[in-house]
Short mmCIF file of C-alpha atoms in Angstrom, two decimals:
data_model
loop_
_atom_site.label_atom_id
_atom_site.label_comp_id
_atom_site.label_asym_id
_atom_site.label_seq_id
_atom_site.Cartn_x
_atom_site.Cartn_y
_atom_site.Cartn_z
CA MET A 342 -235.32 172.34 -39.33
CA PRO A 343 -233.38 169.05 -39.20
CA HIS A 344 -234.23 166.54 -36.55
CA PRO A 345 -232.67 167.49 -33.20
CA PRO A 346 -229.97 165.25 -31.75
CA LEU A 347 -231.09 162.16 -29.86
CA ALA A 348 -230.79 163.77 -26.44
CA ALA A 349 -233.35 166.43 -27.38
CA HIS A 350 -235.49 163.80 -29.14
CA LEU A 351 -235.58 161.74 -25.94
CA ARG A 352 -236.49 164.77 -23.87
CA ARG A 353 -239.56 165.39 -26.05
CA LEU A 354 -240.80 161.82 -25.75
CA LEU A 355 -240.14 161.16 -22.08
CA PRO A 356 -241.02 162.95 -18.83
CA PRO A 357 -238.34 165.43 -17.78
CA PRO A 358 -235.67 163.35 -16.04
CA ARG A 359 -234.56 164.35 -12.60
CA ARG A 360 -231.55 162.09 -12.93
CA LEU A 361 -229.71 160.87 -16.05
CA PHE A 362 -227.36 157.91 -15.73
CA SER A 363 -224.72 157.01 -18.26
CA PRO A 364 -223.81 153.35 -18.10
CA ARG A 365 -221.23 152.53 -20.63
CA ALA A 366 -221.22 148.85 -21.32
CA ILE A 367 -220.62 145.88 -23.62
CA ALA A 368 -219.67 144.49 -26.97
CA MET A 369 -218.27 145.07 -30.31
CA ALA A 370 -218.40 147.59 -33.05
CA SER A 371 -220.33 150.65 -34.49
CA VAL A 372 -222.82 153.16 -33.13
CA ALA A 373 -226.43 152.85 -32.17
CA ALA A 374 -228.86 154.17 -29.70
CA ALA A 375 -231.91 152.49 -28.19
CA PRO A 376 -233.95 149.62 -29.57
CA ALA A 377 -236.99 149.35 -31.76
CA GLN A 378 -239.80 147.04 -32.64
CA ALA A 379 -238.85 143.84 -34.42
CA GLN A 380 -239.84 143.54 -38.03
CA PRO A 381 -242.49 140.92 -38.80
CA GLY A 382 -241.50 137.91 -40.87
CA GLY A 383 -242.33 138.20 -44.56
CA GLY A 384 -244.06 135.76 -46.83
CA GLY A 385 -245.14 132.19 -46.20
CA GLY A 386 -247.26 130.98 -43.34
CA VAL A 387 -245.64 127.67 -42.50
CA VAL A 388 -244.66 127.27 -38.88
CA VAL A 389 -241.12 125.96 -38.98
CA ALA A 390 -239.93 123.62 -36.26
CA ALA A 391 -237.76 125.49 -33.79
CA GLU A 392 -235.35 122.57 -33.73
CA GLU A 393 -234.62 122.86 -37.45
CA TYR A 394 -234.06 126.61 -37.20
CA GLU A 395 -231.68 126.16 -34.27
CA ASP A 396 -229.86 123.47 -36.27
CA VAL A 397 -229.38 125.93 -39.13
CA LEU A 398 -228.12 128.63 -36.78
CA GLY A 399 -225.67 126.15 -35.32
CA ARG A 400 -224.32 125.36 -38.79
CA LEU A 401 -223.94 129.06 -39.51
CA SER A 402 -222.07 129.47 -36.23
CA SER A 403 -219.63 126.78 -37.33
CA LEU A 404 -218.52 129.09 -40.15
CA ILE A 405 -217.41 131.82 -37.76
CA THR A 406 -213.61 131.79 -37.71
CA GLN A 407 -211.90 132.19 -34.37
CA LYS A 408 -209.24 134.40 -35.96
CA VAL A 409 -209.29 137.93 -34.55
CA ARG A 410 -210.28 140.60 -37.03
CA ALA A 411 -206.95 142.38 -36.62
CA HIS A 412 -205.12 139.36 -38.06
CA SER A 413 -203.12 140.46 -41.10
CA GLY A 414 -204.54 137.58 -43.13
CA ASN A 415 -208.03 139.04 -42.94
CA ARG A 416 -207.19 141.64 -45.57
CA GLY A 417 -208.23 139.87 -48.74
CA ASN A 418 -207.74 136.48 -47.09
CA GLN A 419 -208.34 133.94 -49.90
CA TRP A 420 -210.78 136.32 -51.56
CA ASP A 421 -210.30 134.48 -54.84
CA LEU A 422 -212.25 131.58 -53.32
CA MET A 423 -215.42 133.61 -53.91
CA ALA A 424 -215.18 132.80 -57.63
CA HIS A 425 -215.25 129.07 -56.83
CA TYR A 426 -218.26 129.50 -54.55
CA LEU A 427 -220.15 131.37 -57.27
CA GLN A 428 -219.46 128.53 -59.69
CA ILE A 429 -220.58 125.89 -57.20
CA LEU A 430 -223.82 127.75 -56.56
CA GLU A 431 -224.29 128.65 -60.23
CA LEU A 432 -224.63 132.30 -59.33
CA GLU A 433 -222.42 133.99 -61.94
CA GLU A 434 -225.22 134.64 -64.44
CA PRO A 435 -227.88 135.55 -61.85
CA ILE A 436 -225.52 138.13 -60.30
CA ALA A 437 -224.65 139.53 -63.73
CA ARG A 438 -228.37 140.09 -64.40
CA MET A 439 -229.06 141.61 -60.98
CA LYS A 440 -229.70 145.37 -60.85
CA VAL A 441 -227.46 146.18 -57.89
CA ILE A 442 -226.86 149.31 -55.83
CA HIS A 443 -223.61 148.83 -53.88
CA VAL A 444 -222.74 150.96 -50.82
CA ALA A 445 -219.55 151.11 -48.73
CA GLY A 446 -218.50 153.54 -46.01
CA THR A 447 -217.63 153.94 -42.34
CA LYS A 448 -220.73 155.58 -40.92
CA GLY A 449 -224.25 155.54 -42.25
CA LYS A 450 -223.95 152.90 -44.96
CA GLY A 451 -226.71 150.76 -43.45
CA SER A 452 -228.99 153.78 -43.11
CA THR A 453 -228.18 154.88 -46.68
CA CYS A 454 -229.05 151.41 -47.99
CA THR A 455 -232.28 151.40 -45.98
CA PHE A 456 -233.35 154.80 -47.34
CA THR A 457 -232.45 153.77 -50.90
CA GLU A 458 -234.43 150.52 -50.72
CA SER A 459 -237.43 152.29 -49.19
CA ILE A 460 -237.45 154.95 -51.93
CA LEU A 461 -237.42 152.38 -54.74
CA ARG A 462 -240.02 150.23 -53.02
CA SER A 463 -242.22 153.31 -52.66
CA CYS A 464 -241.79 153.82 -56.41
CA GLY A 465 -243.33 150.40 -57.00
CA PHE A 466 -240.30 148.15 -57.46
CA SER A 467 -239.69 144.82 -55.75
CA THR A 468 -236.61 145.10 -53.58
CA GLY A 469 -233.94 143.06 -51.86
CA LEU A 470 -231.86 144.58 -49.06
CA PHE A 471 -228.74 142.98 -47.56
CA THR A 472 -227.31 144.68 -44.45
CA SER A 473 -225.23 143.82 -41.41
CA PRO A 474 -224.95 143.16 -38.57
CA HIS A 475 -228.21 141.73 -37.30
CA LEU A 476 -229.35 142.61 -33.81
CA MET A 477 -231.54 139.69 -32.74
CA ASP A 478 -232.16 137.34 -35.67
CA VAL A 479 -229.93 136.62 -38.66
CA ARG A 480 -232.96 136.98 -40.96
CA GLU A 481 -232.80 140.74 -40.36
CA ARG A 482 -229.92 140.82 -42.85
CA PHE A 483 -232.18 139.77 -45.73
CA ARG A 484 -235.17 141.97 -46.47
CA LEU A 485 -237.62 141.29 -49.28
CA ASN A 486 -239.86 144.26 -50.08
CA GLY A 487 -239.04 145.87 -46.75
CA VAL A 488 -239.70 142.83 -44.56
CA ASP A 489 -237.27 140.33 -43.02
CA ILE A 490 -237.25 137.09 -44.99
CA SER A 491 -239.62 134.47 -43.56
CA GLU A 492 -238.23 131.46 -41.73
CA GLU A 493 -239.68 129.20 -44.42
CA LYS A 494 -237.86 130.95 -47.27
CA PHE A 495 -234.71 131.44 -45.24
CA LEU A 496 -234.48 127.72 -44.51
CA LYS A 497 -235.22 126.76 -48.11
CA TYR A 498 -232.44 128.91 -49.53
CA PHE A 499 -230.05 128.12 -46.69
CA TRP A 500 -230.23 124.36 -47.30
CA TRP A 501 -229.93 124.86 -51.06
CA CYS A 502 -226.66 126.77 -50.60
CA TRP A 503 -225.37 124.69 -47.69
CA ASN A 504 -225.85 121.32 -49.36
CA LYS A 505 -224.27 122.36 -52.66
CA LEU A 506 -221.26 123.87 -50.92
CA LYS A 507 -220.83 120.92 -48.56
CA GLU A 508 -220.86 118.57 -51.53
CA LYS A 509 -218.25 120.46 -53.55
CA THR A 510 -215.87 121.92 -50.93
CA ASP A 511 -212.80 120.19 -49.55
CA ASP A 512 -209.40 120.95 -48.00
CA ASP A 513 -208.35 122.99 -51.03
CA ILE A 514 -211.62 124.89 -51.28
CA PRO A 515 -213.04 124.98 -47.74
CA MET A 516 -216.54 126.07 -46.77
CA PRO A 517 -216.89 129.85 -46.99
CA THR A 518 -216.47 131.82 -43.81
CA TYR A 519 -219.52 133.21 -42.04
CA PHE A 520 -220.00 136.57 -43.78
CA ARG A 521 -219.09 135.19 -47.19
CA PHE A 522 -221.71 132.48 -46.80
CA LEU A 523 -224.31 135.09 -45.82
CA ALA A 524 -223.43 137.21 -48.87
CA LEU A 525 -223.74 134.17 -51.14
CA LEU A 526 -227.06 133.37 -49.51
CA ALA A 527 -228.24 136.93 -50.18
CA PHE A 528 -227.35 136.59 -53.87
CA LYS A 529 -229.28 133.31 -54.04
CA ILE A 530 -232.31 134.77 -52.27
CA PHE A 531 -232.50 137.94 -54.39
CA SER A 532 -231.97 136.13 -57.68
CA ALA A 533 -234.47 133.37 -56.89
CA GLU A 534 -237.05 135.91 -55.70
CA GLN A 535 -236.42 137.95 -58.88
CA VAL A 536 -236.25 141.34 -57.18
CA ASP A 537 -236.12 144.40 -59.43
CA VAL A 538 -233.27 145.91 -57.41
CA ALA A 539 -230.80 144.51 -54.87
CA VAL A 540 -229.30 147.02 -52.42
CA LEU A 541 -226.09 145.66 -50.91
CA GLU A 542 -224.25 147.03 -47.89
CA VAL A 543 -220.55 146.24 -47.78
CA GLY A 544 -219.60 144.30 -44.67
CA LEU A 545 -216.02 145.49 -44.16
CA GLY A 546 -213.83 147.69 -46.33
CA GLY A 547 -214.80 147.28 -49.97
CA LYS A 548 -212.14 145.85 -52.24
CA PHE A 549 -212.02 142.42 -50.59
CA ASP A 550 -215.56 142.34 -49.25
CA ALA A 551 -217.71 139.35 -50.20
CA THR A 552 -220.31 141.64 -51.80
CA ASN A 553 -217.68 142.95 -54.22
CA VAL A 554 -218.11 139.97 -56.53
CA VAL A 555 -220.70 142.13 -58.29
CA GLU A 556 -218.82 143.20 -61.42
CA ALA A 557 -221.37 145.58 -62.91
CA PRO A 558 -223.59 147.33 -60.36
CA VAL A 559 -225.92 150.03 -61.64
CA VAL A 560 -224.48 152.63 -59.24
CA CYS A 561 -222.10 152.72 -56.26
CA GLY A 562 -222.13 154.87 -53.13
CA ILE A 563 -219.67 155.81 -50.38
CA SER A 564 -221.18 157.02 -47.13
CA SER A 565 -219.30 159.16 -44.59
CA LEU A 566 -215.74 157.97 -44.01
CA GLY A 567 -213.76 157.94 -40.78
CA TYR A 568 -211.32 155.87 -38.81
CA ASP A 569 -212.70 152.34 -38.60
CA HIS A 570 -211.12 148.89 -38.61
CA MET A 571 -207.69 150.53 -38.86
CA GLU A 572 -206.16 147.19 -37.91
CA ILE A 573 -207.31 145.92 -41.32
CA LEU A 574 -207.96 148.87 -43.62
CA GLY A 575 -205.04 151.21 -42.91
CA ASN A 576 -203.81 153.92 -40.57
CA THR A 577 -204.85 157.01 -42.54
CA LEU A 578 -208.11 158.28 -43.97
CA GLY A 579 -206.54 158.06 -47.40
CA GLU A 580 -205.74 154.36 -46.98
CA ILE A 581 -209.20 153.64 -45.58
CA ALA A 582 -210.87 155.57 -48.43
CA GLY A 583 -208.79 153.60 -50.93
CA GLU A 584 -210.12 150.33 -49.53
CA LYS A 585 -213.72 151.59 -49.64
CA ALA A 586 -213.23 152.81 -53.22
CA GLY A 587 -212.45 149.21 -54.11
CA ILE A 588 -216.15 148.84 -54.99
CA PHE A 589 -215.82 151.33 -57.88
CA LYS A 590 -216.17 149.69 -61.30
CA LYS A 591 -215.12 151.06 -64.67
CA GLY A 592 -217.90 153.05 -66.28
CA VAL A 593 -220.27 152.71 -63.28
CA PRO A 594 -221.41 156.06 -61.81
CA ALA A 595 -220.59 156.64 -58.15
CA TYR A 596 -221.68 159.08 -55.46
CA THR A 597 -220.13 160.00 -52.15
CA ALA A 598 -221.35 161.87 -49.11
CA PRO A 599 -219.23 164.95 -48.29
CA GLN A 600 -215.85 163.71 -47.03
CA PRO A 601 -212.75 165.05 -45.26
CA GLU A 602 -210.21 166.32 -47.80
CA GLU A 603 -207.77 163.43 -47.35
CA ALA A 604 -210.51 160.87 -47.98
CA MET A 605 -211.94 162.79 -50.95
CA ILE A 606 -208.53 162.95 -52.65
CA ALA A 607 -208.18 159.17 -52.41
CA LEU A 608 -211.71 158.58 -53.72
CA LYS A 609 -211.20 160.95 -56.66
CA GLN A 610 -207.87 159.34 -57.52
CA ARG A 611 -209.40 155.86 -57.67
CA ALA A 612 -212.38 157.14 -59.65
CA SER A 613 -210.05 158.85 -62.14
CA GLU A 614 -208.04 155.64 -62.63
CA LEU A 615 -211.24 153.77 -63.55
CA GLY A 616 -212.92 156.52 -65.54
CA VAL A 617 -215.69 156.65 -62.96
CA SER A 618 -218.00 159.63 -62.73
CA LEU A 619 -217.78 160.46 -58.99
CA GLN A 620 -220.16 163.11 -57.69
CA VAL A 621 -220.79 164.49 -54.21
CA ALA A 622 -224.35 163.94 -52.99
CA HIS A 623 -225.28 166.89 -50.80
CA PRO A 624 -227.31 166.42 -47.60
CA LEU A 625 -231.05 166.87 -47.98
CA GLU A 626 -232.63 170.12 -46.87
CA PRO A 627 -235.74 169.85 -44.67
CA HIS A 628 -237.90 171.84 -47.13
CA GLN A 629 -237.31 169.15 -49.75
CA LEU A 630 -239.41 166.78 -47.62
CA LYS A 631 -242.51 169.02 -47.59
CA ASP A 632 -242.76 169.03 -43.77
CA GLN A 633 -242.36 165.25 -43.53
CA HIS A 634 -239.79 163.71 -41.19
CA LEU A 635 -237.17 161.14 -42.10
CA GLY A 636 -238.01 157.64 -40.92
CA LEU A 637 -234.56 157.37 -39.31
CA HIS A 638 -234.06 160.09 -36.73
CA GLY A 639 -231.07 162.33 -36.22
CA GLU A 640 -229.58 165.30 -38.01
CA HIS A 641 -226.84 163.08 -39.49
CA GLN A 642 -229.51 161.14 -41.38
CA TYR A 643 -229.98 164.08 -43.75
CA VAL A 644 -226.49 163.26 -45.07
CA ASN A 645 -227.41 159.59 -45.57
CA ALA A 646 -230.77 160.50 -47.11
CA GLY A 647 -229.10 162.84 -49.60
CA LEU A 648 -226.81 160.04 -50.74
CA ALA A 649 -229.76 157.64 -50.93
CA VAL A 650 -231.74 160.02 -53.16
CA ALA A 651 -228.76 160.31 -55.53
CA LEU A 652 -228.34 156.52 -55.69
CA ALA A 653 -232.05 155.83 -56.18
CA SER A 654 -232.36 158.60 -58.78
CA THR A 655 -229.42 157.24 -60.78
CA TRP A 656 -230.87 153.73 -60.63
CA LEU A 657 -234.24 155.02 -61.86
CA GLU A 658 -232.55 156.94 -64.68
CA LYS A 659 -230.44 153.94 -65.76
CA GLN A 660 -233.55 151.76 -65.82
CA GLY A 661 -235.43 154.25 -67.98
CA HIS A 662 -237.70 155.80 -65.32
CA VAL A 663 -236.61 159.41 -65.83
CA ASP A 664 -240.08 160.71 -64.99
CA ARG A 665 -239.69 159.65 -61.34
CA ILE A 666 -236.37 161.32 -60.51
CA PRO A 667 -236.05 164.69 -58.68
CA LEU A 668 -235.55 167.71 -60.92
CA ASN A 669 -232.70 169.22 -58.88
CA ARG A 670 -231.37 169.26 -55.34
CA THR A 671 -233.16 172.45 -54.29
CA ASP A 672 -236.76 171.64 -55.29
CA PRO A 673 -239.08 169.54 -53.13
CA LEU A 674 -238.73 165.83 -53.81
CA PRO A 675 -241.41 163.80 -55.61
CA ASP A 676 -244.07 162.42 -53.26
CA GLN A 677 -243.00 158.79 -53.79
CA VAL A 678 -239.43 159.65 -52.80
CA ILE A 679 -240.61 161.52 -49.71
CA SER A 680 -242.83 158.59 -48.78
CA GLY A 681 -239.87 156.21 -49.04
CA LEU A 682 -237.69 158.42 -46.87
CA SER A 683 -240.33 158.97 -44.20
CA ASN A 684 -241.31 155.29 -43.97
CA ALA A 685 -237.77 153.87 -43.81
CA SER A 686 -237.02 151.83 -40.68
CA LEU A 687 -233.90 150.18 -39.28
CA GLN A 688 -233.60 148.70 -35.80
CA GLY A 689 -231.28 150.22 -33.24
CA ARG A 690 -230.74 153.60 -34.88
CA ALA A 691 -231.93 156.39 -32.59
CA GLN A 692 -234.99 154.35 -31.68
CA ILE A 693 -236.76 154.23 -28.36
CA VAL A 694 -238.07 151.37 -26.23
CA ALA A 695 -240.30 151.98 -23.24
CA ASP A 696 -238.50 150.50 -20.23
CA SER A 697 -236.45 151.66 -17.26
CA GLN A 698 -234.05 154.13 -18.97
CA ILE A 699 -230.29 154.95 -18.80
CA LEU A 700 -227.21 155.43 -21.12
CA LEU A 701 -224.99 152.44 -22.04
CA PHE A 702 -221.68 152.62 -23.90
CA ASN A 703 -218.68 150.45 -24.71
CA CYS A 704 -216.17 149.92 -27.49
CA MET A 705 -213.86 147.17 -28.69
CA SER A 706 -210.30 147.18 -27.44
CA VAL A 707 -209.12 148.26 -30.90
CA ARG A 708 -211.08 151.51 -30.50
CA ASP A 709 -209.54 154.52 -28.78
CA PRO A 710 -211.68 155.63 -25.82
CA MET A 711 -209.77 158.91 -25.69
CA ARG A 712 -211.21 159.67 -29.12
CA LEU A 713 -214.76 158.44 -28.44
CA LEU A 714 -215.59 159.40 -24.86
CA PRO A 715 -214.68 163.12 -24.94
CA HIS A 716 -216.87 163.52 -28.03
CA LEU A 717 -219.73 161.71 -26.29
CA VAL A 718 -219.46 163.94 -23.20
CA ASP A 719 -219.13 167.16 -25.23
CA THR A 720 -222.08 166.37 -27.49
CA SER A 721 -224.27 165.39 -24.56
CA THR A 722 -223.30 168.49 -22.57
CA GLN A 723 -224.09 170.75 -25.52
CA ASN A 724 -227.60 169.27 -25.53
CA GLY A 725 -228.15 169.60 -21.80
CA ALA A 726 -227.58 165.95 -20.87
CA HIS A 727 -225.19 165.38 -17.96
CA PHE A 728 -224.13 161.92 -16.85
CA ASP A 729 -224.35 161.09 -13.15
CA MET A 730 -223.25 157.47 -13.43
CA ALA A 731 -221.39 155.27 -15.91
CA LEU A 732 -221.72 151.49 -15.96
CA PHE A 733 -219.12 149.23 -17.61
CA VAL A 734 -219.54 145.58 -18.53
CA PRO A 735 -217.41 143.04 -20.47
CA ASN A 736 -217.00 143.91 -24.13
CA GLN A 737 -217.78 140.42 -25.40
CA SER A 738 -221.42 139.66 -25.99
CA GLN A 739 -222.97 137.40 -23.39
CA TYR A 740 -225.37 135.94 -25.96
CA ASN A 741 -225.24 133.55 -28.88
CA LYS A 742 -225.86 135.94 -31.75
CA LEU A 743 -227.28 133.26 -34.03
CA GLY A 744 -229.61 131.36 -31.75
CA SER A 745 -232.71 132.22 -29.82
CA LYS A 746 -231.12 130.58 -26.79
CA SER A 747 -228.62 132.70 -24.91
CA SER A 748 -225.34 131.11 -24.04
CA ALA A 749 -224.53 130.97 -20.35
CA PRO A 750 -222.45 133.91 -19.12
CA ALA A 751 -218.99 133.00 -17.95
CA GLU A 752 -218.45 132.47 -14.25
CA PRO A 753 -217.26 135.67 -12.53
CA GLU A 754 -213.76 134.28 -11.95
CA GLN A 755 -213.46 133.61 -15.70
CA ILE A 756 -214.23 137.15 -16.79
CA ASP A 757 -211.36 139.53 -17.56
CA LEU A 758 -212.50 143.01 -16.57
CA SER A 759 -209.20 144.76 -17.28
CA TRP A 760 -210.56 146.59 -20.36
CA GLN A 761 -213.65 147.76 -18.48
CA LEU A 762 -211.46 149.02 -15.62
CA SER A 763 -209.34 150.89 -18.17
CA LEU A 764 -212.44 152.49 -19.68
CA GLN A 765 -213.60 153.41 -16.20
CA ARG A 766 -210.30 155.18 -15.49
CA VAL A 767 -210.54 157.13 -18.75
CA TRP A 768 -214.10 158.13 -17.88
CA GLU A 769 -213.21 159.27 -14.36
CA LYS A 770 -210.20 161.25 -15.56
CA LEU A 771 -212.31 162.83 -18.28
CA LEU A 772 -214.97 163.97 -15.82
CA HIS A 773 -212.79 164.82 -12.84
CA GLY A 774 -209.27 165.31 -14.13
CA THR A 775 -207.70 162.72 -11.85
CA ASN A 776 -207.23 158.98 -11.57
CA ASN A 777 -207.35 159.02 -7.79
CA MET A 778 -210.99 159.75 -7.03
CA ASN A 779 -213.42 157.21 -5.62
CA SER A 780 -214.79 155.73 -8.85
CA SER A 781 -217.77 154.06 -7.17
CA GLU A 782 -219.41 157.48 -6.82
CA ALA A 783 -219.55 158.12 -10.56
CA SER A 784 -219.16 154.74 -12.26
CA LEU A 785 -219.44 151.00 -11.72
CA VAL A 786 -218.01 147.91 -13.41
CA PHE A 787 -220.33 144.92 -13.85
CA GLU A 788 -219.44 141.35 -14.77
CA SER A 789 -222.23 141.09 -17.35
CA LEU A 790 -224.92 143.12 -19.11
CA PRO A 791 -227.79 141.28 -17.35
CA LEU A 792 -226.36 142.35 -13.99
CA ALA A 793 -226.12 145.96 -15.19
CA ILE A 794 -229.70 145.93 -16.51
CA GLU A 795 -230.98 144.43 -13.26
CA TRP A 796 -229.13 147.12 -11.30
CA LEU A 797 -230.81 149.80 -13.42
CA ARG A 798 -234.26 148.28 -13.06
CA THR A 799 -233.86 147.88 -9.32
CA ASN A 800 -232.93 151.53 -8.99
CA ALA A 801 -235.87 152.52 -11.17
CA ARG A 802 -238.27 150.48 -9.00
CA GLN A 803 -236.87 151.96 -5.81
CA ASN A 804 -236.98 155.53 -7.14
CA ARG A 805 -240.34 155.73 -8.88
CA SER A 806 -240.46 159.53 -8.64
CA THR A 807 -237.35 159.68 -10.84
CA SER A 808 -237.46 159.29 -14.63
CA PHE A 809 -234.49 157.27 -15.87
CA GLN A 810 -233.20 157.63 -19.43
CA VAL A 811 -230.82 155.26 -21.22
CA LEU A 812 -228.76 155.97 -24.32
CA VAL A 813 -227.24 152.80 -25.79
CA THR A 814 -224.31 153.70 -28.01
CA GLY A 815 -220.92 152.59 -29.22
CA SER A 816 -221.93 149.19 -30.60
CA LEU A 817 -224.76 147.65 -32.59
CA HIS A 818 -223.94 144.33 -30.94
CA LEU A 819 -224.62 145.96 -27.60
CA VAL A 820 -227.95 147.21 -28.90
CA GLY A 821 -228.87 143.68 -29.95
CA ASP A 822 -228.02 142.32 -26.52
CA VAL A 823 -230.09 145.03 -24.81
CA LEU A 824 -233.01 144.28 -27.14
CA ARG A 825 -232.86 140.61 -26.21
CA LEU A 826 -232.94 141.42 -22.50
CA VAL A 827 -235.69 144.01 -22.78
CA LYS A 828 -237.90 141.63 -24.74
CA LYS A 829 -237.61 138.87 -22.12
#
């Protein structure tokens, strides 16, 4: 049988809880659950001065634009500048030679990329994996052979790119923005390290994403589609699917996870215009894994794993390794493929950290809580998890995402809690059908995540006979902030 949902997974691993809280809290975008172990650094043994690393992170931070993501100019904003950056960094030929697997989507694209990379690495190939966002350290975005790039290599390639760009950019061709610089850095890393395959996760959308400078990938994939970044990508599933299908290239085979009809129509239309062979990759069946479990937990991961097997199999076929691909989608998978799927790892996806436990949730103001929260409550209720308390904290991260040093939280009088109070009202109405009840009995608003975590830990210490459980969901940025706090 497929992996049970997270609630049941938690119940197996933890003592039966007498009380389950549901704090809903912080930050920005996506879905995650509880934290995991950090990946070790890969390659090189040189201890790099912390000051130099912090200097590099500061320079990266300077590339972050203050423009909100909903700004109309974000859609394809000066995308043609990418061609200039490739010329400056002399990356056109290296990218043309790179054997790329390119993946876009709304949900599961990071997991799909992780499964795909792990399969091909298990088959004996050297791999590069570029994903986003990172949770604690920017080096998480660049994996070489399954391990985060070492500080030594990261700094070497960073300075190579930074210095060349600084020398050749000006008012007409400014320095690339943050994500574009990271994508360029990934191309430099993977080409210089001469990986056999580079697996690239699209950052946002597809057509105008920085990774879409790859003109001839070996195969493309579209993970599950839904309503995301509507302020940029469009108001319908068809419009969103059209943006994601922007990674399709003429003559390059493409696979998609099963999609809603409106999204599938848009994908097929774009594929037809380009003469692309678009096939649906069906979810894996448990028997195909020969009693092994997927390395990323959750029933939804069988969808991502099915897409990953199709992408990896096509890559193997195109590179002449027909003997290693699965025979068909009903037979058990080859052992190397199963090994790759069972050993895949990605922080913050249905992973568990031993600590005082509770559920945390929040979403950006562009998300609709009336769409997210009822689904969260219904799914949890169906799996026997009932929330006694919800905690809300500001939706901006309280930490510098690029540095090891956390930035000081704003003073209480500087914090706007209006969004958290709105979420609290939605939550109370959802649970009790009224806006007039005493919210302090079922939910609390905190001025920061550290205050919420301390409240949870204090309650855990004072109630040692009670087992607390925490589900962190709604935002990978939130997961990263929780990881930082738990590790301190």
